[in-house]
CSV table of C-alpha atoms in Angstrom, one decimal:
chain,number,residue,atom,x,y,z
A,30,ALA,CA,16.0,-202.0,177.5
A,31,SER,CA,14.9,-198.9,179.4
A,32,SER,CA,17.6,-196.6,180.4
A,33,PRO,CA,17.8,-195.3,184.0
A,34,VAL,CA,16.5,-191.7,184.7
A,35,ILE,CA,19.3,-189.4,185.8
A,36,THR,CA,18.3,-186.3,187.8
A,37,SER,CA,19.8,-182.9,187.3
A,38,MET,CA,21.6,-183.2,190.6
A,39,GLU,CA,23.2,-186.4,189.6
A,40,THR,CA,24.1,-185.0,186.2
A,41,THR,CA,25.8,-182.0,187.8
A,42,ALA,CA,27.7,-184.3,190.2
A,43,ALA,CA,28.8,-186.5,187.3
A,44,ALA,CA,30.0,-183.6,185.2
A,45,ALA,CA,31.9,-182.2,188.1
A,46,SER,CA,33.7,-185.5,188.7
A,47,ALA,CA,34.4,-186.3,185.0
A,48,PRO,CA,38.1,-186.8,184.2
A,49,SER,CA,39.8,-183.9,182.5
A,50,PRO,CA,40.8,-184.7,178.9
A,51,SER,CA,44.3,-183.3,179.5
A,52,THR,CA,45.1,-184.8,182.9
A,53,GLY,CA,42.7,-187.7,183.1
A,54,SER,CA,41.9,-186.9,186.8
A,55,PRO,CA,38.6,-185.6,188.1
A,56,GLN,CA,38.2,-181.8,188.3
A,57,LEU,CA,35.7,-180.0,190.6
A,58,THR,CA,33.8,-177.1,189.1
A,59,PRO,CA,33.5,-174.1,191.7
A,60,GLN,CA,29.9,-173.4,192.8
A,61,PRO,CA,28.6,-170.0,193.6
A,62,PRO,CA,28.1,-169.3,197.4
A,63,PRO,CA,24.6,-169.6,198.7
A,64,PRO,CA,22.7,-166.3,199.2
A,65,VAL,CA,23.0,-164.7,202.6
A,66,PRO,CA,19.6,-164.2,204.1
A,67,ALA,CA,18.7,-160.6,204.9
A,68,ALA,CA,19.1,-159.8,208.6
A,69,ALA,CA,15.7,-159.7,210.4
A,70,GLU,CA,14.8,-156.3,212.0
A,71,ASP,CA,15.5,-156.3,215.7
A,72,PRO,CA,12.0,-155.9,217.4
A,73,LEU,CA,13.6,-154.1,220.4
A,74,VAL,CA,15.2,-151.5,218.1
A,75,ALA,CA,11.9,-151.0,216.3
A,76,LYS,CA,10.0,-150.6,219.6
A,77,GLU,CA,12.6,-148.1,220.9
A,78,ASP,CA,12.3,-146.1,217.7
A,79,GLY,CA,8.5,-146.0,218.0
A,80,LEU,CA,8.8,-144.9,221.7
A,81,THR,CA,11.2,-142.1,220.8
A,82,ALA,CA,8.8,-140.9,218.1
A,83,SER,CA,5.9,-141.0,220.5
A,84,MET,CA,7.8,-139.1,223.2
A,85,GLU,CA,9.0,-136.5,220.8
A,86,ALA,CA,5.4,-136.0,219.6
A,87,ASN,CA,4.2,-135.3,223.1
A,88,LEU,CA,7.2,-133.1,223.9
A,89,THR,CA,6.7,-130.9,220.8
A,90,CYS,CA,5.6,-127.2,221.0
A,91,MET,CA,2.3,-126.6,219.2
A,92,ILE,CA,3.7,-123.2,217.9
A,93,CYS,CA,7.3,-123.8,216.8
A,94,HIS,CA,6.9,-127.6,216.3
A,95,ASN,CA,10.2,-128.3,218.0
A,96,VAL,CA,11.0,-129.9,221.4
A,97,PHE,CA,9.9,-127.7,224.3
A,98,TYR,CA,12.3,-125.1,225.7
A,99,LYS,CA,11.3,-123.7,229.1
A,100,CYS,CA,7.8,-125.2,228.8
A,101,VAL,CA,4.8,-123.3,230.2
A,102,SER,CA,1.2,-124.5,230.6
A,103,LEU,CA,-1.8,-122.5,229.6
A,104,LEU,CA,-4.8,-122.5,232.0
A,105,PRO,CA,-7.5,-123.6,232.1
A,106,CYS,CA,-7.0,-125.8,228.9
A,107,LEU,CA,-3.6,-127.1,230.1
A,108,HIS,CA,-2.0,-127.1,226.6
A,109,ASN,CA,1.7,-126.5,226.6
A,110,ALA,CA,4.1,-124.3,224.7
A,111,CYS,CA,7.6,-122.8,224.8
A,112,ALA,CA,7.8,-119.8,227.0
A,113,ALA,CA,9.3,-117.7,224.2
A,114,CYS,CA,6.7,-118.9,221.6
A,115,TRP,CA,3.8,-118.0,223.9
A,116,SER,CA,5.4,-114.6,224.7
A,117,ASP,CA,5.2,-113.9,221.0
A,118,CYS,CA,1.6,-115.1,220.7
A,119,MET,CA,0.2,-113.2,223.6
A,120,ALA,CA,1.3,-109.9,222.2
A,121,PHE,CA,-1.4,-110.4,219.5
A,122,ASP,CA,-3.9,-112.9,221.0
A,123,THR,CA,-4.5,-114.3,224.4
A,124,LYS,CA,-6.4,-117.4,223.2
A,125,CYS,CA,-4.8,-120.9,223.1
A,126,PRO,CA,-3.5,-121.5,219.6
A,127,GLN,CA,-4.7,-125.1,219.7
A,128,CYS,CA,-8.2,-125.0,221.2
A,129,ARG,CA,-8.9,-121.2,221.0
A,130,LEU,CA,-10.0,-121.0,224.6
A,131,PRO,CA,-9.2,-117.7,226.5
A,132,VAL,CA,-6.0,-118.1,228.5
A,133,GLN,CA,-6.5,-116.9,232.1
A,134,GLU,CA,-3.0,-117.8,233.5
A,135,VAL,CA,0.3,-119.2,232.3
A,136,ARG,CA,2.5,-121.3,234.6
A,137,ARG,CA,5.9,-122.9,234.2
A,138,ASN,CA,5.6,-126.7,233.8
A,139,HIS,CA,8.6,-128.0,235.8
A,140,ALA,CA,7.5,-131.6,235.5
A,141,LEU,CA,7.4,-131.6,231.7
A,142,ALA,CA,10.7,-129.6,231.6
A,143,SER,CA,12.3,-132.4,233.6
A,144,VAL,CA,11.0,-135.0,231.1
A,145,VAL,CA,12.4,-132.8,228.2
A,146,GLU,CA,15.8,-132.6,229.8
A,147,LEU,CA,16.0,-136.4,230.2
A,148,PHE,CA,14.8,-136.9,226.6
A,149,LEU,CA,17.5,-134.5,225.2
A,150,GLN,CA,20.2,-136.3,227.2
A,151,SER,CA,19.2,-139.5,225.5
A,152,HIS,CA,18.8,-137.8,222.1
A,153,PRO,CA,21.3,-135.0,221.9
A,154,GLU,CA,20.7,-134.6,218.2
A,155,LYS,CA,17.3,-133.0,219.1
A,156,ASN,CA,19.0,-130.1,220.9
A,157,ARG,CA,18.6,-126.6,219.5
A,158,PRO,CA,21.6,-124.5,218.6
A,159,GLU,CA,23.0,-122.3,221.3
A,160,ASP,CA,22.3,-119.1,219.4
A,161,GLU,CA,18.7,-120.1,219.0
A,162,LEU,CA,18.3,-120.7,222.7
A,163,LYS,CA,19.8,-117.3,223.5
A,164,GLU,CA,17.4,-115.7,221.0
A,165,MET,CA,14.5,-117.5,222.7
A,166,ASP,CA,15.6,-116.3,226.1
A,167,ALA,CA,15.6,-112.7,224.8
A,168,ARG,CA,12.0,-113.2,223.6
A,169,ASN,CA,10.8,-114.8,226.8
A,170,LYS,CA,8.5,-112.5,228.8
A,171,ILE,CA,7.5,-115.1,231.4
A,172,THR,CA,10.1,-114.5,234.1
A,173,ASP,CA,8.0,-115.5,237.2
A,174,GLU,CA,6.5,-118.8,238.1
A,175,SER,CA,3.1,-117.7,236.7
A,176,LEU,CA,1.6,-114.9,234.8
A,177,ARG,CA,-2.1,-113.9,234.9
A,178,MET,CA,-3.4,-112.8,231.6
A,179,LYS,CA,-5.1,-109.4,231.3
A,180,ARG,CA,-8.2,-109.5,229.2
A,181,LYS,CA,-8.2,-107.3,226.2
A,182,ARG,CA,-10.3,-104.2,226.3
A,183,TYR,CA,-13.7,-104.8,224.9
A,184,ASP,CA,-14.5,-102.3,222.3
A,185,GLU,CA,-16.3,-102.0,219.0
A,186,SER,CA,-13.2,-102.2,216.8
A,187,GLU,CA,-12.3,-105.6,218.3
A,188,GLU,CA,-15.9,-106.9,217.8
A,189,ASP,CA,-16.0,-105.7,214.2
A,190,GLU,CA,-12.6,-107.3,213.5
A,191,ASP,CA,-13.8,-110.6,214.8
A,192,ASP,CA,-17.0,-110.4,212.7
A,193,GLN,CA,-15.1,-109.6,209.6
A,194,ASP,CA,-12.8,-112.6,210.2
A,195,GLY,CA,-15.7,-114.8,210.7
A,196,GLY,CA,-14.5,-115.9,214.1
A,197,SER,CA,-17.0,-117.9,216.2
A,198,GLY,CA,-15.3,-117.1,219.5
A,199,SER,CA,-15.7,-113.3,219.5
A,200,ASP,CA,-16.5,-111.4,222.7
A,201,SER,CA,-19.9,-110.5,221.3
A,202,ASP,CA,-21.0,-114.1,221.9
A,203,GLU,CA,-20.8,-113.5,225.6
A,204,GLU,CA,-21.5,-109.9,226.4
A,205,CYS,CA,-21.1,-108.5,229.9
A,206,PRO,CA,-24.6,-107.8,231.3
A,207,GLU,CA,-23.5,-104.4,232.7
A,208,CYS,CA,-22.2,-103.2,229.4
A,209,ILE,CA,-25.8,-103.1,228.4
A,210,VAL,CA,-27.8,-102.1,231.5
A,211,PRO,CA,-26.8,-100.8,234.9
A,212,GLY,CA,-26.5,-103.3,237.8
A,213,PRO,CA,-28.5,-103.2,241.0
A,214,ASP,CA,-26.1,-100.7,242.5
A,215,GLY,CA,-26.3,-98.4,239.4
A,216,TRP,CA,-22.9,-99.5,238.0
A,217,ARG,CA,-22.5,-99.6,234.2
A,218,CYS,CA,-19.4,-100.3,232.3
A,219,PRO,CA,-17.9,-97.1,230.9
A,220,PRO,CA,-17.9,-96.6,227.1
A,221,ILE,CA,-14.1,-96.7,227.0
A,222,ASP,CA,-11.4,-98.5,228.9
A,223,ARG,CA,-13.7,-101.3,229.9
A,224,ARG,CA,-12.1,-104.0,232.1
A,225,HIS,CA,-13.6,-107.4,232.5
A,226,ILE,CA,-12.8,-110.7,234.3
A,227,ASN,CA,-14.2,-114.1,233.5
A,228,CYS,CA,-16.2,-116.3,235.7
A,229,ALA,CA,-14.2,-119.5,236.6
A,230,GLN,CA,-17.3,-121.6,236.2
A,231,CYS,CA,-19.2,-120.3,233.1
A,232,TRP,CA,-16.5,-118.0,231.6
A,233,HIS,CA,-19.0,-115.2,231.2
A,234,PRO,CA,-17.4,-111.7,231.5
A,235,ILE,CA,-18.3,-109.4,234.4
A,236,PRO,CA,-16.8,-105.9,235.2
A,237,ASP,CA,-13.5,-106.0,237.0
A,238,ARG,CA,-14.3,-104.2,240.3
A,239,ARG,CA,-12.0,-106.0,242.6
A,240,ASN,CA,-10.2,-102.7,243.5
A,241,ASP,CA,-13.3,-100.6,243.5
A,242,SER,CA,-13.9,-99.5,247.1
A,243,THR,CA,-17.5,-98.6,246.4
A,244,CYS,CA,-18.3,-102.1,245.2
A,245,THR,CA,-20.1,-104.2,247.8
A,246,ARG,CA,-20.9,-107.2,245.6
A,247,MET,CA,-18.6,-110.3,245.8
A,248,GLN,CA,-16.6,-111.3,242.8
A,249,GLN,CA,-13.5,-113.3,244.0
A,250,CYS,CA,-12.8,-116.0,246.5
A,251,THR,CA,-10.2,-114.7,249.0
A,252,SER,CA,-8.8,-118.1,249.5
A,253,CYS,CA,-8.2,-119.5,246.0
A,254,ALA,CA,-8.6,-116.2,244.0
A,255,ALA,CA,-11.2,-117.7,241.6
A,256,ILE,CA,-13.7,-115.4,240.0
A,257,PHE,CA,-17.5,-116.1,240.2
A,258,CYS,CA,-20.4,-114.2,238.6
A,259,GLY,CA,-23.2,-115.8,240.6
A,260,ALA,CA,-22.9,-113.6,243.7
A,261,TYR,CA,-22.0,-110.4,241.7
A,262,LEU,CA,-25.1,-110.8,239.5
A,263,ALA,CA,-27.2,-111.7,242.6
A,264,SER,CA,-29.4,-114.2,240.7
A,265,GLY,CA,-26.5,-115.6,238.8
A,266,CYS,CA,-26.1,-116.0,235.0
A,267,GLY,CA,-28.2,-119.2,235.1
A,268,THR,CA,-26.6,-120.6,232.0
A,269,PHE,CA,-23.5,-122.2,230.6
A,270,SER,CA,-21.0,-120.5,228.4
A,271,LEU,CA,-21.7,-121.0,224.7
A,272,GLN,CA,-18.0,-121.7,224.2
A,273,ARG,CA,-18.1,-124.4,226.9
A,274,GLN,CA,-21.1,-126.1,225.3
A,275,GLN,CA,-19.4,-126.1,221.9
A,276,ALA,CA,-16.2,-127.5,223.4
A,277,THR,CA,-18.0,-130.2,225.2
A,278,ALA,CA,-20.0,-131.2,222.1
A,279,ALA,CA,-16.8,-131.4,220.2
A,280,GLY,CA,-15.6,-134.1,222.6
A,281,LEU,CA,-12.6,-132.1,223.9
A,282,GLY,CA,-13.1,-133.3,227.4
A,283,LEU,CA,-12.4,-129.8,228.8
A,284,ILE,CA,-14.9,-130.1,231.7
A,285,THR,CA,-13.2,-133.0,233.4
A,286,THR,CA,-9.7,-131.5,232.9
A,287,PHE,CA,-10.8,-128.1,234.1
A,288,ALA,CA,-12.4,-129.4,237.3
A,289,ALA,CA,-9.5,-131.8,238.1
A,290,HIS,CA,-6.6,-129.4,237.8
A,291,THR,CA,-7.9,-126.1,239.1
A,292,PRO,CA,-9.4,-125.0,242.4
A,293,PHE,CA,-12.4,-123.5,240.6
A,294,ALA,CA,-16.0,-124.6,241.0
A,295,THR,CA,-17.1,-127.7,239.1
A,296,PRO,CA,-18.8,-126.7,235.9
A,297,ALA,CA,-21.7,-129.1,236.4
A,298,LEU,CA,-24.0,-126.5,237.8
A,299,PRO,CA,-25.1,-123.1,236.5
A,300,CYS,CA,-23.8,-120.0,238.3
A,301,VAL,CA,-25.9,-119.2,241.4
A,302,GLU,CA,-25.6,-116.7,244.2
A,303,LYS,CA,-24.3,-119.2,246.7
A,304,GLN,CA,-21.1,-119.6,244.8
A,305,LEU,CA,-19.5,-117.1,247.2
A,306,SER,CA,-20.2,-116.3,250.9
A,307,ARG,CA,-18.9,-113.6,253.2
A,308,ILE,CA,-16.3,-115.1,255.6
A,309,THR,CA,-17.8,-113.1,258.4
A,310,SER,CA,-21.2,-114.8,257.8
A,311,LEU,CA,-19.9,-118.4,258.1
A,312,THR,CA,-21.4,-120.4,261.0
A,313,VAL,CA,-19.7,-123.7,261.8
A,314,THR,CA,-22.0,-126.2,263.5
A,315,ASN,CA,-20.3,-129.5,262.6
A,316,LEU,CA,-16.8,-130.7,261.9
A,317,PRO,CA,-16.2,-131.5,258.2
A,318,ARG,CA,-15.8,-135.3,257.8
A,319,ASP,CA,-12.3,-135.0,256.5
A,320,SER,CA,-11.0,-132.7,259.2
A,321,PHE,CA,-7.9,-134.0,261.0
A,322,ALA,CA,-7.4,-136.3,258.0
A,323,GLY,CA,-10.5,-138.3,259.1
A,324,ASN,CA,-9.0,-139.0,262.6
A,325,VAL,CA,-12.1,-139.5,264.7
A,326,PHE,CA,-10.1,-139.5,268.0
A,327,GLU,CA,-8.6,-136.1,267.3
A,328,GLN,CA,-12.0,-134.8,266.2
A,329,ARG,CA,-13.4,-136.0,269.5
A,330,VAL,CA,-10.6,-134.3,271.5
A,331,LEU,CA,-11.5,-130.9,269.9
A,332,LEU,CA,-15.2,-131.4,270.5
A,333,ASP,CA,-14.7,-132.4,274.2
A,334,PHE,CA,-12.5,-129.4,274.8
A,335,VAL,CA,-14.8,-126.7,273.4
A,336,ARG,CA,-17.8,-128.2,275.3
A,337,SER,CA,-15.9,-128.4,278.5
A,338,ARG,CA,-15.2,-124.6,278.1
A,339,GLY,CA,-18.8,-123.8,277.4
A,340,LEU,CA,-17.9,-122.9,273.8
A,341,THR,CA,-19.2,-124.0,270.4
A,342,LEU,CA,-17.3,-125.0,267.3
A,343,ASN,CA,-18.2,-121.7,265.7
A,344,ASP,CA,-16.6,-119.8,268.7
A,345,ALA,CA,-13.4,-121.8,268.1
A,346,PHE,CA,-13.6,-121.1,264.3
A,347,GLN,CA,-14.2,-117.3,264.7
A,348,THR,CA,-11.4,-117.1,267.3
A,349,ILE,CA,-8.7,-118.6,265.0
A,350,LEU,CA,-10.1,-116.8,261.9
A,351,ASN,CA,-9.8,-113.4,263.5
A,352,ARG,CA,-6.2,-114.2,264.4
A,353,VAL,CA,-5.4,-115.2,260.9
A,354,LEU,CA,-7.0,-112.1,259.4
A,355,ALA,CA,-5.0,-110.0,261.9
A,356,LYS,CA,-1.8,-111.7,260.7
A,357,GLU,CA,-1.2,-113.1,264.2
A,358,ILE,CA,-0.8,-116.6,262.7
A,359,THR,CA,1.2,-117.2,259.6
A,360,ASP,CA,0.7,-120.2,257.5
A,361,GLU,CA,1.0,-120.7,253.7
A,362,ARG,CA,-2.4,-122.2,253.7
A,363,PHE,CA,-3.9,-118.8,254.7
A,364,ASP,CA,-1.8,-116.5,252.6
A,365,GLY,CA,-4.9,-115.3,250.8
A,366,LEU,CA,-6.7,-114.5,254.1
A,367,ALA,CA,-3.8,-112.8,255.9
A,368,GLY,CA,-4.4,-109.1,256.0
A,369,ALA,CA,-7.6,-109.3,253.9
A,370,ASP,CA,-10.4,-106.7,254.4
A,371,VAL,CA,-12.8,-108.5,256.7
A,372,SER,CA,-15.8,-106.6,255.4
A,373,LYS,CA,-15.0,-107.8,251.8
A,374,ALA,CA,-13.4,-111.2,252.4
A,375,ALA,CA,-15.4,-114.0,250.6
A,376,ILE,CA,-15.0,-117.7,250.3
A,377,CYS,CA,-16.3,-120.0,247.5
A,378,TRP,CA,-18.3,-123.1,248.2
A,379,ARG,CA,-15.5,-125.4,247.3
A,380,CYS,CA,-13.0,-123.8,249.7
A,381,ILE,CA,-15.4,-123.6,252.7
A,382,ASN,CA,-14.7,-127.1,254.1
A,383,PRO,CA,-10.9,-127.1,253.5
A,384,LEU,CA,-10.8,-123.7,255.2
A,385,ILE,CA,-12.8,-124.8,258.2
A,386,SER,CA,-10.7,-127.9,258.6
A,387,SER,CA,-7.4,-126.0,258.3
A,388,LEU,CA,-8.5,-123.3,260.8
A,389,LEU,CA,-9.8,-125.8,263.4
A,390,TYR,CA,-6.6,-127.8,263.0
A,391,LYS,CA,-4.7,-124.6,263.8
A,392,TYR,CA,-7.0,-124.0,266.8
A,393,ARG,CA,-6.3,-127.5,268.1
A,394,GLU,CA,-2.6,-126.8,267.9
A,395,SER,CA,-3.0,-123.7,269.9
A,396,ILE,CA,-4.8,-125.4,272.8
A,397,THR,CA,-2.5,-128.4,273.2
A,398,SER,CA,-1.1,-127.2,276.6
A,399,GLN,CA,-4.7,-126.9,278.0
A,400,LEU,CA,-5.6,-130.5,277.2
A,401,PRO,CA,-5.7,-133.4,279.8
A,402,ASP,CA,-2.4,-135.0,280.6
A,403,HIS,CA,-3.3,-138.3,278.9
A,404,ILE,CA,-3.9,-136.4,275.7
A,405,LYS,CA,-1.0,-133.9,275.6
A,406,GLN,CA,1.6,-136.4,276.9
A,407,ARG,CA,1.2,-138.8,274.0
A,408,ARG,CA,4.2,-139.3,271.7
A,409,ASN,CA,4.1,-137.7,268.3
A,410,CYS,CA,3.5,-140.0,265.3
A,411,TRP,CA,6.5,-139.9,263.0
A,412,TYR,CA,4.3,-139.1,260.1
A,413,GLY,CA,2.2,-136.5,262.0
A,414,GLN,CA,-0.9,-135.1,260.2
A,415,SER,CA,0.2,-137.0,257.0
A,416,CYS,CA,-0.2,-140.4,258.6
A,417,ARG,CA,-2.5,-142.7,256.7
A,418,THR,CA,-2.9,-145.3,259.5
A,419,GLN,CA,-4.8,-142.8,261.7
A,420,THR,CA,-7.8,-142.9,259.4
A,421,HIS,CA,-8.5,-146.7,259.8
A,422,ASN,CA,-6.7,-147.8,262.9
A,423,ALA,CA,-8.5,-146.5,266.1
A,424,ASN,CA,-5.8,-147.8,268.5
A,425,HIS,CA,-3.0,-146.1,266.5
A,426,ALA,CA,-5.0,-142.8,266.3
A,427,ALA,CA,-5.6,-142.8,270.1
A,428,LYS,CA,-2.1,-143.9,271.1
A,429,LEU,CA,-0.1,-141.3,269.2
A,430,ASN,CA,-0.5,-137.6,268.7
A,431,HIS,CA,-1.2,-136.7,265.0
A,432,VAL,CA,-1.6,-132.9,265.4
A,433,CYS,CA,2.0,-132.3,264.6
A,434,ALA,CA,4.4,-132.0,261.7
A,435,GLN,CA,5.8,-135.0,259.9
A,436,THR,CA,9.4,-135.8,261.0
A,437,ARG,CA,10.1,-139.0,259.0
A,438,ASN,CA,10.1,-139.9,255.3
A,439,PRO,CA,8.0,-137.4,253.3
A,440,ASP,CA,6.1,-140.3,251.8
A,441,PRO,CA,4.6,-142.4,254.7
A,442,HIS,CA,4.7,-145.5,252.6
A,443,ALA,CA,8.2,-145.1,251.0
A,444,SER,CA,10.7,-147.7,252.0
């Protein structure tokens, strides 16, 4: 007869329940405990660790490779560094350590400093020792909100040194035209102690003659302080900087960043003479489209007033401009114009429309008492000139006065 098949589990159970030879009663054999499965990694913890690492990477100084301390931004490239680290670097080289572009100005980055402060509160182990912070404060040379960099003197020794080092960004790549031949007024850069400034559009150097009383050629916008070579060289340089072409070809995206974060001219056009215009030569024939924040009703009020007085827009513009130049009107928007030399004051093409809009707004403020009763007796809008409704709601624009300061929430759409 065939015997039944006994599985291993049944065999184990039978052996465990077999009677003991000594006692005759079943005895259970102890079994090892089942293995404990490894705890699965918490996805939230992993995500938080990845976020921390990403934040730290974006809050790390490119020079000391630690979290920023008193962060500053380098213009125009907008790379960031610790104030003390850049103070050490600029003593030897005024080019950005990361992209090697010439640094024109250094500004404190308060927004990024706030992010760093919150990051260090959440991760106190990333804080530097107190003695290191004191040592960095001692090295910090940037004590104001911003610092404009002085261009190094251009001389043969610097050029030779760059050539020996094999640097592709030496000053010899972009020579000042008047270092070679005299300009139209006979000026030529002296053989020693040459001082240059860089065009905000093409970065080519031109002589720094901003304080030269004999110079009649325009170099700088009186409103935004940007430098342009087009008007100074009369016909303009007509070309782009070799450095800018190389940076764009490398895909650094500098053109978009440069135009979006600075008041300088857009680098989409070569430098031409019309980059700058004398303020005294400006003639206003039409209102800029965005004047009075696009409020068509307020624009019409101004036009009706000047016509009723037998004036033109240009008359109104020149009246208020002369008062600003004479410091009779103070406004932070006109700080660059107040007290400026009328014969030398210049405005760049990008600042022209904002300047005209701001000055005509100021003129409209000054004539409020002379307007018809149904205009001057309107209630002020809570949001004043910052109101967004005035641009698309004609009834709201006509019912309330918007040529006034904002008296409610700084953000018109905040709750």
